[in-house]
PDB file of C-alpha atoms in Angstrom:
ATOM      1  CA  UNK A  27      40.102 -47.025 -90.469  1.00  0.00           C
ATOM      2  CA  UNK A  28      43.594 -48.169 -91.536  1.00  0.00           C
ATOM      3  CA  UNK A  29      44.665 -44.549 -92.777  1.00  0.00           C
ATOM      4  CA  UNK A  30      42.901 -42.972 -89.634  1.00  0.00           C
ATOM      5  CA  UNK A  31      45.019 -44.595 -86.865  1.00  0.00           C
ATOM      6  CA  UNK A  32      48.039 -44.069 -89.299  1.00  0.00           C
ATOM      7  CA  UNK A  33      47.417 -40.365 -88.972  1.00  0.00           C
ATOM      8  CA  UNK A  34      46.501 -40.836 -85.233  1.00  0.00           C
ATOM      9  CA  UNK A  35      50.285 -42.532 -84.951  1.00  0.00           C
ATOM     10  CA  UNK A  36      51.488 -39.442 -86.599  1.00  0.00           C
ATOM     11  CA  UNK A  37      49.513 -37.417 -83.984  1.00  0.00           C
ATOM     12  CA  UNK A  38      50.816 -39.124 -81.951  1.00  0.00           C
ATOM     13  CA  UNK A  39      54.209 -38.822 -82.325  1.00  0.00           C
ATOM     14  CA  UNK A  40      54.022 -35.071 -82.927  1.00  0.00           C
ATOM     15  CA  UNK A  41      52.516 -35.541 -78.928  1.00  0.00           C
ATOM     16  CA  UNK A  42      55.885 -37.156 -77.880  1.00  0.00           C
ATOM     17  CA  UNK A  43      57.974 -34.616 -79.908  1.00  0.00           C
ATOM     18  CA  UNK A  44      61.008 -35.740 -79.677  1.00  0.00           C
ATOM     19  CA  UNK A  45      62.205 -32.504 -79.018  1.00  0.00           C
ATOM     20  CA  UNK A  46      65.489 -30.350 -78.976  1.00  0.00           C
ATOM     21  CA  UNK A  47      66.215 -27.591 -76.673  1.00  0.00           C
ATOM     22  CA  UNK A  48      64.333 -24.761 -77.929  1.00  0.00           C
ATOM     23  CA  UNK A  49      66.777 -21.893 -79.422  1.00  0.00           C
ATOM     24  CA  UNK A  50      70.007 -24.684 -78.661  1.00  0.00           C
ATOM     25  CA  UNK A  51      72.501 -24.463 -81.065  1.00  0.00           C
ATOM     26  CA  UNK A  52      72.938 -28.242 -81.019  1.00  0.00           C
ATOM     27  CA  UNK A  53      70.621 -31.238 -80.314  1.00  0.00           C
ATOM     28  CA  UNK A  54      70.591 -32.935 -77.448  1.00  0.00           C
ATOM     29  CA  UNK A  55      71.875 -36.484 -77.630  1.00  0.00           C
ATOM     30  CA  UNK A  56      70.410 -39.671 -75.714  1.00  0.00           C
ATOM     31  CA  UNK A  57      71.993 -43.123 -74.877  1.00  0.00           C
ATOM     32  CA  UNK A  58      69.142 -44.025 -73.148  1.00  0.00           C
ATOM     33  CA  UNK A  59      65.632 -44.502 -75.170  1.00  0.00           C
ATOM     34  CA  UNK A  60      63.501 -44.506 -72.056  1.00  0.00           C
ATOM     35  CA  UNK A  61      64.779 -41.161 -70.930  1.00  0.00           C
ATOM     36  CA  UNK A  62      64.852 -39.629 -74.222  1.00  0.00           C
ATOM     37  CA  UNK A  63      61.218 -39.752 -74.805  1.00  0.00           C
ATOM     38  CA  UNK A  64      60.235 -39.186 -71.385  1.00  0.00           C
ATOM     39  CA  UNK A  65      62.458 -36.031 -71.581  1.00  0.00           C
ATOM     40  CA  UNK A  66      61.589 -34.531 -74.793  1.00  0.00           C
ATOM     41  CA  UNK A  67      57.981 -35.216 -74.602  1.00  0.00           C
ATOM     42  CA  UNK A  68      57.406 -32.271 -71.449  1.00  0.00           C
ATOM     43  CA  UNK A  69      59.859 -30.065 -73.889  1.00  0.00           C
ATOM     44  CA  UNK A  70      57.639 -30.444 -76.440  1.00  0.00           C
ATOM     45  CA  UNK A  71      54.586 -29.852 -74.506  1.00  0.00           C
ATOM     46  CA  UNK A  72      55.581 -26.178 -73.589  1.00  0.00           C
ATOM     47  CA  UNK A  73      56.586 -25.323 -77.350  1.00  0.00           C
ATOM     48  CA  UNK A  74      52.895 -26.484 -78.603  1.00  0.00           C
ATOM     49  CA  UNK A  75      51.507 -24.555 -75.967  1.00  0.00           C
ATOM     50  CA  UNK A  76      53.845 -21.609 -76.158  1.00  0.00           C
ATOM     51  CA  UNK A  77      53.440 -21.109 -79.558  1.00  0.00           C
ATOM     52  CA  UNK A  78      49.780 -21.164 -79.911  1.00  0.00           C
ATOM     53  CA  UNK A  79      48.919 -17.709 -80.716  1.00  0.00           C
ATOM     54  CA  UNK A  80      51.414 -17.911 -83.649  1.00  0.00           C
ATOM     55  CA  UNK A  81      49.647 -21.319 -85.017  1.00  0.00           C
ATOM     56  CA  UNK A  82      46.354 -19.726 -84.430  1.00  0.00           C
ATOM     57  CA  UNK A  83      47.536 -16.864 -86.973  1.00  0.00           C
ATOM     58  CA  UNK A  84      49.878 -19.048 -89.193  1.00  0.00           C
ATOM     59  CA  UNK A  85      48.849 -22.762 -88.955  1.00  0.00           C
ATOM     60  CA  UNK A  86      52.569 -22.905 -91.381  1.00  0.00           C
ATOM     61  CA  UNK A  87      54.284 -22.352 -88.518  1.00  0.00           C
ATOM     62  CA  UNK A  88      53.763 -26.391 -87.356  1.00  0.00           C
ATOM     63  CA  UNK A  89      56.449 -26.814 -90.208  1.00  0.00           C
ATOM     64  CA  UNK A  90      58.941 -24.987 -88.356  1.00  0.00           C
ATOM     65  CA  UNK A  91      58.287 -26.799 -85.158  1.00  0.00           C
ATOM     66  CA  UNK A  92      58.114 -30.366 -86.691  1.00  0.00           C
ATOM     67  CA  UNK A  93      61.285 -29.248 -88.474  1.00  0.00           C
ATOM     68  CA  UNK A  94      63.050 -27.966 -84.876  1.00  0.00           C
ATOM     69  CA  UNK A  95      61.469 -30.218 -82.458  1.00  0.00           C
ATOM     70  CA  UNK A  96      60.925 -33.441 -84.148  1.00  0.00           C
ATOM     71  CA  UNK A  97      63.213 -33.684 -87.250  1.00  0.00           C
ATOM     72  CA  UNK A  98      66.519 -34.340 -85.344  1.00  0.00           C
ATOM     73  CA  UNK A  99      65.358 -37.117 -83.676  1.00  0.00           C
ATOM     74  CA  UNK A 100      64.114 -39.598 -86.232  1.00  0.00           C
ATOM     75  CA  UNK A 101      66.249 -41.490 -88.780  1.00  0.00           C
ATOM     76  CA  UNK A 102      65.273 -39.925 -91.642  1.00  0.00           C
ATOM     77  CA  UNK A 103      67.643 -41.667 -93.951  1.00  0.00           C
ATOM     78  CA  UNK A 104      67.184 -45.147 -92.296  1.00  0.00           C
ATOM     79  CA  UNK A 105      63.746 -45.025 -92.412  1.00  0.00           C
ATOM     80  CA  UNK A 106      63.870 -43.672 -96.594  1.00  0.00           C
ATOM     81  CA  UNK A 107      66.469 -46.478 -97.501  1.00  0.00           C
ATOM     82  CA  UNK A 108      63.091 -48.979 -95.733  1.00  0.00           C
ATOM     83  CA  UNK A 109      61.032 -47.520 -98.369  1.00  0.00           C
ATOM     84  CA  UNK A 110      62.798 -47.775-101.466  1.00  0.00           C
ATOM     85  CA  UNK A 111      63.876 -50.981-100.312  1.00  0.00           C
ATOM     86  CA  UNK A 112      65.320 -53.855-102.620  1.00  0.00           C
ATOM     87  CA  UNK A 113      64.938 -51.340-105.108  1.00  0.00           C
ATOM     88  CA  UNK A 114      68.105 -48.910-103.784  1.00  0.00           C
ATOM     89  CA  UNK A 115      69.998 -51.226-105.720  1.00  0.00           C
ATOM     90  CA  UNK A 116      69.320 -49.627-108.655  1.00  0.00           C
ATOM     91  CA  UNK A 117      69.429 -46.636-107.718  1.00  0.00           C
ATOM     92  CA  UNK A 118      72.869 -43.991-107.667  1.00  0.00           C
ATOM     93  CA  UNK A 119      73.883 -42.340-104.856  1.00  0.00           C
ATOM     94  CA  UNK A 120      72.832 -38.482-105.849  1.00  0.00           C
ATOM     95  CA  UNK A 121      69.679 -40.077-106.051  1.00  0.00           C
ATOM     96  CA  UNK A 122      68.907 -41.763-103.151  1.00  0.00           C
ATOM     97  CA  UNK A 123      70.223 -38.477-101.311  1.00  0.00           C
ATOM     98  CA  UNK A 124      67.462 -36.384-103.028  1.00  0.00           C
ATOM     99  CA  UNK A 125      64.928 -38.750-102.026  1.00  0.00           C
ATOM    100  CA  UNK A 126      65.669 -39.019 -98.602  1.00  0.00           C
ATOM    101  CA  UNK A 127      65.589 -34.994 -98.386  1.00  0.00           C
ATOM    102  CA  UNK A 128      62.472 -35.551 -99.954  1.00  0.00           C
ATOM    103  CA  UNK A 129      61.225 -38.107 -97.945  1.00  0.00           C
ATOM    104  CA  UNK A 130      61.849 -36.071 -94.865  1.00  0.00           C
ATOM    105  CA  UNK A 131      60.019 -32.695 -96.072  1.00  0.00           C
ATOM    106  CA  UNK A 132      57.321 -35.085 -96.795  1.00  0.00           C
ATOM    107  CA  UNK A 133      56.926 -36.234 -93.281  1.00  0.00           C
ATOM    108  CA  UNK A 134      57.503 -33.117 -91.840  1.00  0.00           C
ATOM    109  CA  UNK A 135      53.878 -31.985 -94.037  1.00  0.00           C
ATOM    110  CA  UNK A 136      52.411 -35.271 -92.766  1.00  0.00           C
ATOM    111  CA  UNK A 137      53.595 -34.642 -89.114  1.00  0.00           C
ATOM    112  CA  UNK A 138      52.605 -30.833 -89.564  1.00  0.00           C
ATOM    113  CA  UNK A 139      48.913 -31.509 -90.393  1.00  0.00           C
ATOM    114  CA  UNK A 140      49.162 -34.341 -88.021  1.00  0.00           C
ATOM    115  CA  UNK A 141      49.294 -31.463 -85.173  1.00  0.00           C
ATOM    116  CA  UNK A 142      47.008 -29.855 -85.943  1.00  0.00           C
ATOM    117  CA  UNK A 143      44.783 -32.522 -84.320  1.00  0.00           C
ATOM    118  CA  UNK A 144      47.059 -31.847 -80.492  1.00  0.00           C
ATOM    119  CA  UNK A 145      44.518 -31.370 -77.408  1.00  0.00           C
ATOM    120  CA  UNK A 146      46.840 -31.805 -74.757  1.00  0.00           C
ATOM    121  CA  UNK A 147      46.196 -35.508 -74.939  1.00  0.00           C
ATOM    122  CA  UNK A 148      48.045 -37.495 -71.290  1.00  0.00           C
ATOM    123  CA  UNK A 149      50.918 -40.074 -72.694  1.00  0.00           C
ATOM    124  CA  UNK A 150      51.771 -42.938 -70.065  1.00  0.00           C
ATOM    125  CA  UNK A 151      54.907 -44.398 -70.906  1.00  0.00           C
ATOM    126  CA  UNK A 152      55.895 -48.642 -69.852  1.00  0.00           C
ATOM    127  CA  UNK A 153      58.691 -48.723 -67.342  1.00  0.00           C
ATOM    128  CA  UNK A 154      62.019 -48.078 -68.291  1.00  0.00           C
ATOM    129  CA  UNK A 155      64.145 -51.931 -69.083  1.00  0.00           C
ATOM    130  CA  UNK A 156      67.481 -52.578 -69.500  1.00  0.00           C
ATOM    131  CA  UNK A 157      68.613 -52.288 -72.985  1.00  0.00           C
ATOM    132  CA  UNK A 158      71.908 -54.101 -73.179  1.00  0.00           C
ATOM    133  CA  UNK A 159      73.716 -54.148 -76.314  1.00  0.00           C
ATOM    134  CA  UNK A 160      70.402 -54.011 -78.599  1.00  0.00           C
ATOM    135  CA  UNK A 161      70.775 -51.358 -81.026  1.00  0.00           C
ATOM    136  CA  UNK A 162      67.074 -51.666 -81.595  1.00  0.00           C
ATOM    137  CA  UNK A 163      64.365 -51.691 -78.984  1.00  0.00           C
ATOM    138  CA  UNK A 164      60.494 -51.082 -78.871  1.00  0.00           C
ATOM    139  CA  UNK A 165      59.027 -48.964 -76.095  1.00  0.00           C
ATOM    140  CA  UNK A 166      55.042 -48.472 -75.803  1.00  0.00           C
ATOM    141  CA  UNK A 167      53.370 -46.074 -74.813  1.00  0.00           C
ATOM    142  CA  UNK A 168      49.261 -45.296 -74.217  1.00  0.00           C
ATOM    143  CA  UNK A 169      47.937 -41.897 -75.619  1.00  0.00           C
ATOM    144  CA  UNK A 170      44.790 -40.949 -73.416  1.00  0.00           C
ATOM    145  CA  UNK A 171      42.058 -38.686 -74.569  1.00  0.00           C
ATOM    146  CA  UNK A 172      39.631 -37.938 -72.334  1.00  0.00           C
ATOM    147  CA  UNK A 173      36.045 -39.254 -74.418  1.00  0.00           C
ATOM    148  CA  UNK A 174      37.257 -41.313 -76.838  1.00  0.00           C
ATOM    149  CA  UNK A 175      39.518 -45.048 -76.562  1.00  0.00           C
ATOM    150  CA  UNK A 176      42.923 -45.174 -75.608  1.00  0.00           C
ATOM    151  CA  UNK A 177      45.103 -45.763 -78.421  1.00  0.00           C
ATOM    152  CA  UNK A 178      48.048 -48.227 -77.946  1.00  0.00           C
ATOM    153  CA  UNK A 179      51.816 -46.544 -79.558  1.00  0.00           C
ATOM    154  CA  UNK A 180      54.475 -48.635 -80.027  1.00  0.00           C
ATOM    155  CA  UNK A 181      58.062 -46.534 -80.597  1.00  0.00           C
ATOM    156  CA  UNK A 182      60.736 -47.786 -82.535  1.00  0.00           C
ATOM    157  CA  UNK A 183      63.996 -47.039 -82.565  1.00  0.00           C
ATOM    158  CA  UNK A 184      67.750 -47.540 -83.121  1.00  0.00           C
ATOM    159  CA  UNK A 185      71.206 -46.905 -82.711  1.00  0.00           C
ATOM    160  CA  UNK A 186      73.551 -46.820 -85.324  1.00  0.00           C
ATOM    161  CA  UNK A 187      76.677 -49.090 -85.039  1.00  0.00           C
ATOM    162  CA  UNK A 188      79.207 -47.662 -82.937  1.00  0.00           C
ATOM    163  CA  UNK A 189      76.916 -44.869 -81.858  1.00  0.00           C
ATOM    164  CA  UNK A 190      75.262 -44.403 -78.429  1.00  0.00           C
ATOM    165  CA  UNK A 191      72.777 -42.561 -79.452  1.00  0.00           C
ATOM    166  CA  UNK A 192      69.600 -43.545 -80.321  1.00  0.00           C
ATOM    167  CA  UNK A 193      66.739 -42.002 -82.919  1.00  0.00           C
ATOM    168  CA  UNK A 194      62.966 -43.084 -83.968  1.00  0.00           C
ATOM    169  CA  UNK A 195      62.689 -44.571 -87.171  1.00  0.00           C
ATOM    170  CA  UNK A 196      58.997 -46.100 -86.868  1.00  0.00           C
ATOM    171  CA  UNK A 197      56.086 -46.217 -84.770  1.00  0.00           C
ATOM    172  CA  UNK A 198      53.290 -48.579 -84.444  1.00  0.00           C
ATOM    173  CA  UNK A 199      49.556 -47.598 -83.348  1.00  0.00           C
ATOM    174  CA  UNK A 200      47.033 -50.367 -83.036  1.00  0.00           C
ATOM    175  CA  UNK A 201      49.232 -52.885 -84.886  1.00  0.00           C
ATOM    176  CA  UNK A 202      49.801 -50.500 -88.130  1.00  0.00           C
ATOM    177  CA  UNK A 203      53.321 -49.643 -88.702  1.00  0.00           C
ATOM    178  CA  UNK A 204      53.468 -46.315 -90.012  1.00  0.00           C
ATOM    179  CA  UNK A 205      56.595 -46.598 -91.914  1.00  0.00           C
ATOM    180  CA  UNK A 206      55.236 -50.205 -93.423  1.00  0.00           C
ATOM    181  CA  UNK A 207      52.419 -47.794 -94.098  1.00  0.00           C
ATOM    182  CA  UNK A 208      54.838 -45.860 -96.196  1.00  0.00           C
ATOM    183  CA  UNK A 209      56.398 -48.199 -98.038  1.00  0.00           C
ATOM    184  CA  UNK A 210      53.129 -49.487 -99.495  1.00  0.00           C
ATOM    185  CA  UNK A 211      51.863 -46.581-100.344  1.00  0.00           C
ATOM    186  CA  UNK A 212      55.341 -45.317-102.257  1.00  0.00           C
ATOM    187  CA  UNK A 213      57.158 -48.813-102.739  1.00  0.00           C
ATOM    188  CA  UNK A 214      55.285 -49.856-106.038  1.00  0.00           C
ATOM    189  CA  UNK A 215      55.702 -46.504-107.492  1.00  0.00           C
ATOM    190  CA  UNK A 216      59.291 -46.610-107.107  1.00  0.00           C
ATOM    191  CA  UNK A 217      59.372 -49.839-109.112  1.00  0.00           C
ATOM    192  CA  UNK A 218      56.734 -48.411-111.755  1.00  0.00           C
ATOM    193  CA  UNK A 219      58.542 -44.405-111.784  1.00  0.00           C
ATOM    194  CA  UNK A 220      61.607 -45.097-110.784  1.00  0.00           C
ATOM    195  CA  UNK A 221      63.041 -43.417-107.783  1.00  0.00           C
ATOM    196  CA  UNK A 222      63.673 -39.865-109.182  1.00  0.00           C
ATOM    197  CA  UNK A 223      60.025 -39.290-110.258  1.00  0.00           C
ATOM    198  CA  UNK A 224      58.602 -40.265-106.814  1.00  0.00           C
ATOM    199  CA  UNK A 225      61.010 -38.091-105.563  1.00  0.00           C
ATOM    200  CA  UNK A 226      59.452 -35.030-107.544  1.00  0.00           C
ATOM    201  CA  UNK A 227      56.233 -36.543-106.517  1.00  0.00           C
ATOM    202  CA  UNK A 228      56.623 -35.864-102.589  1.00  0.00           C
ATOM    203  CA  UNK A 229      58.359 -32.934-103.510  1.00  0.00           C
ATOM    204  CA  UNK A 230      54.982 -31.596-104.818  1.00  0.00           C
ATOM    205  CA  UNK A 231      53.150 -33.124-102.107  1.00  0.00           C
ATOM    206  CA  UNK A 232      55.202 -30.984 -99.389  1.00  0.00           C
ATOM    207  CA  UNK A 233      54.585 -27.881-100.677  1.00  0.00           C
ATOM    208  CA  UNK A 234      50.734 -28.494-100.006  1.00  0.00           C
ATOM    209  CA  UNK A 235      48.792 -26.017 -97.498  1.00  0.00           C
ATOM    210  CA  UNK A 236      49.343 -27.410 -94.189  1.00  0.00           C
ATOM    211  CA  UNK A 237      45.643 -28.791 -93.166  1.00  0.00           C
ATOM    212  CA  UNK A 238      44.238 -31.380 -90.525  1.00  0.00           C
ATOM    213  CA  UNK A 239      43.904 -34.886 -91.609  1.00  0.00           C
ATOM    214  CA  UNK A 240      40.361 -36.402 -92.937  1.00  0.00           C
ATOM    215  CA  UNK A 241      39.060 -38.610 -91.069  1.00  0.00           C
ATOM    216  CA  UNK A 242      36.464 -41.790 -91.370  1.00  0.00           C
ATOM    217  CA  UNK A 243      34.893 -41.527 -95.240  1.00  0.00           C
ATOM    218  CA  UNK A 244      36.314 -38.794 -95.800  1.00  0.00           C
ATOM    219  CA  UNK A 245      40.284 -39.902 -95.773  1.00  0.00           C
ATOM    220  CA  UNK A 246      41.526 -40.677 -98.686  1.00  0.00           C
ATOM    221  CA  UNK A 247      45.552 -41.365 -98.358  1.00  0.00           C
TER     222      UNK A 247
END
């Protein structure tokens, strides 16, 4: 059940998108975390739907919107550096820079099979608060599918110092923190491998086919 509502988090988050300008040459920047969710999510929306006949014929092609819709607005690097941890003190720099690219293609297969699962499912977002001078704030959100429970999403994110701009690096569903979720399942093997062998690890694990994720008995990671 654990591992489901991880993957339904990832779902989840492929829903909101997070999502750059389709065919901009730049990505769109946000000082306000409200907004940029809000905003992004009906961008999104249209590029799942628009693209449909090519993900009916190439169910690949999810990479490529992950990778242009979603990618530029998480924290990829923050969010690796949380899962190696205490650990990235042993670690040299070349390293930690091959696990974070990694890390991300990882993800981005995660994410990828993740959305395969999108029916259109209705997000209602919490009112919009004043964010001050946090540099970190949590925003939830309530995915609704029509026949089955809602599922409460909790979106994390931050701003970098002396940045107004803000990015997700985690996301919460039901009280499971998928990035926590990540650093158990890779933290110990870091300690055991050592960084550069997970590293090869999810670089195998990214090249896998692109397929929806198991659910109930049958999920296994």
């Amino acid at each position: 059940m654990k591992n489901l509502l991880v993957k339904i988090a990832a779902a989840a988050l492929i829903s909101l998108g997070f999502a750059a300008q389709v065919g901009a040459v730049e990505t769109k920047t946000y000082d306000d975390p409200y907004k940029m969710i809000e905003a992004v999510a009906d961008q999104t929306f249209r590029r799942i739907s628009n693209d449909q006949p090519v993900i009916q014929k190439d169910v690949e092609h999810l990479r490529v919107i992950v990778n242009e819709e979603l990618v530029p607005y998480i924290d990829s690097r923050y969010a690796a550096f949380r899962v190696i941890g205490n650990y990235i003190k042993q670690t040299k720099p070349e390293e930690r820079d091959a696990f974070v690219v990694a890390f991300k293609d990882y993800m981005v297969a995660t994410y990828a099979g993740a959305l395969t699962q999108y029916k259109n499912q209705k997000v209602i977002f919490e009112p919009a608060k004043a964010v001050g001078n946090q540099n970190i704030v949590t925003i939830k959100t309530r995915v609704i599918d029509p026949g089955k429970p809602d599922i409460n999403i909790e979106f994390k994110l931050r701003r970098a110092k002396d940045s107004q701009n803000w990015q997700v690096f985690d996301m919460v569903a039901e009280g499971i923190s998928l990035l926590d979720s990540k650093r158990a399942e890779l933290g110990n093997l870091i300690r055991q491998q050592g960084l550069a062998s997970v590293t090869a690890l999810l670089i195998e694990k990214s090249k896998a086919p692109i397929t929806a994720p198991l659910q109930g008995n049958d999920a296994k990671n």
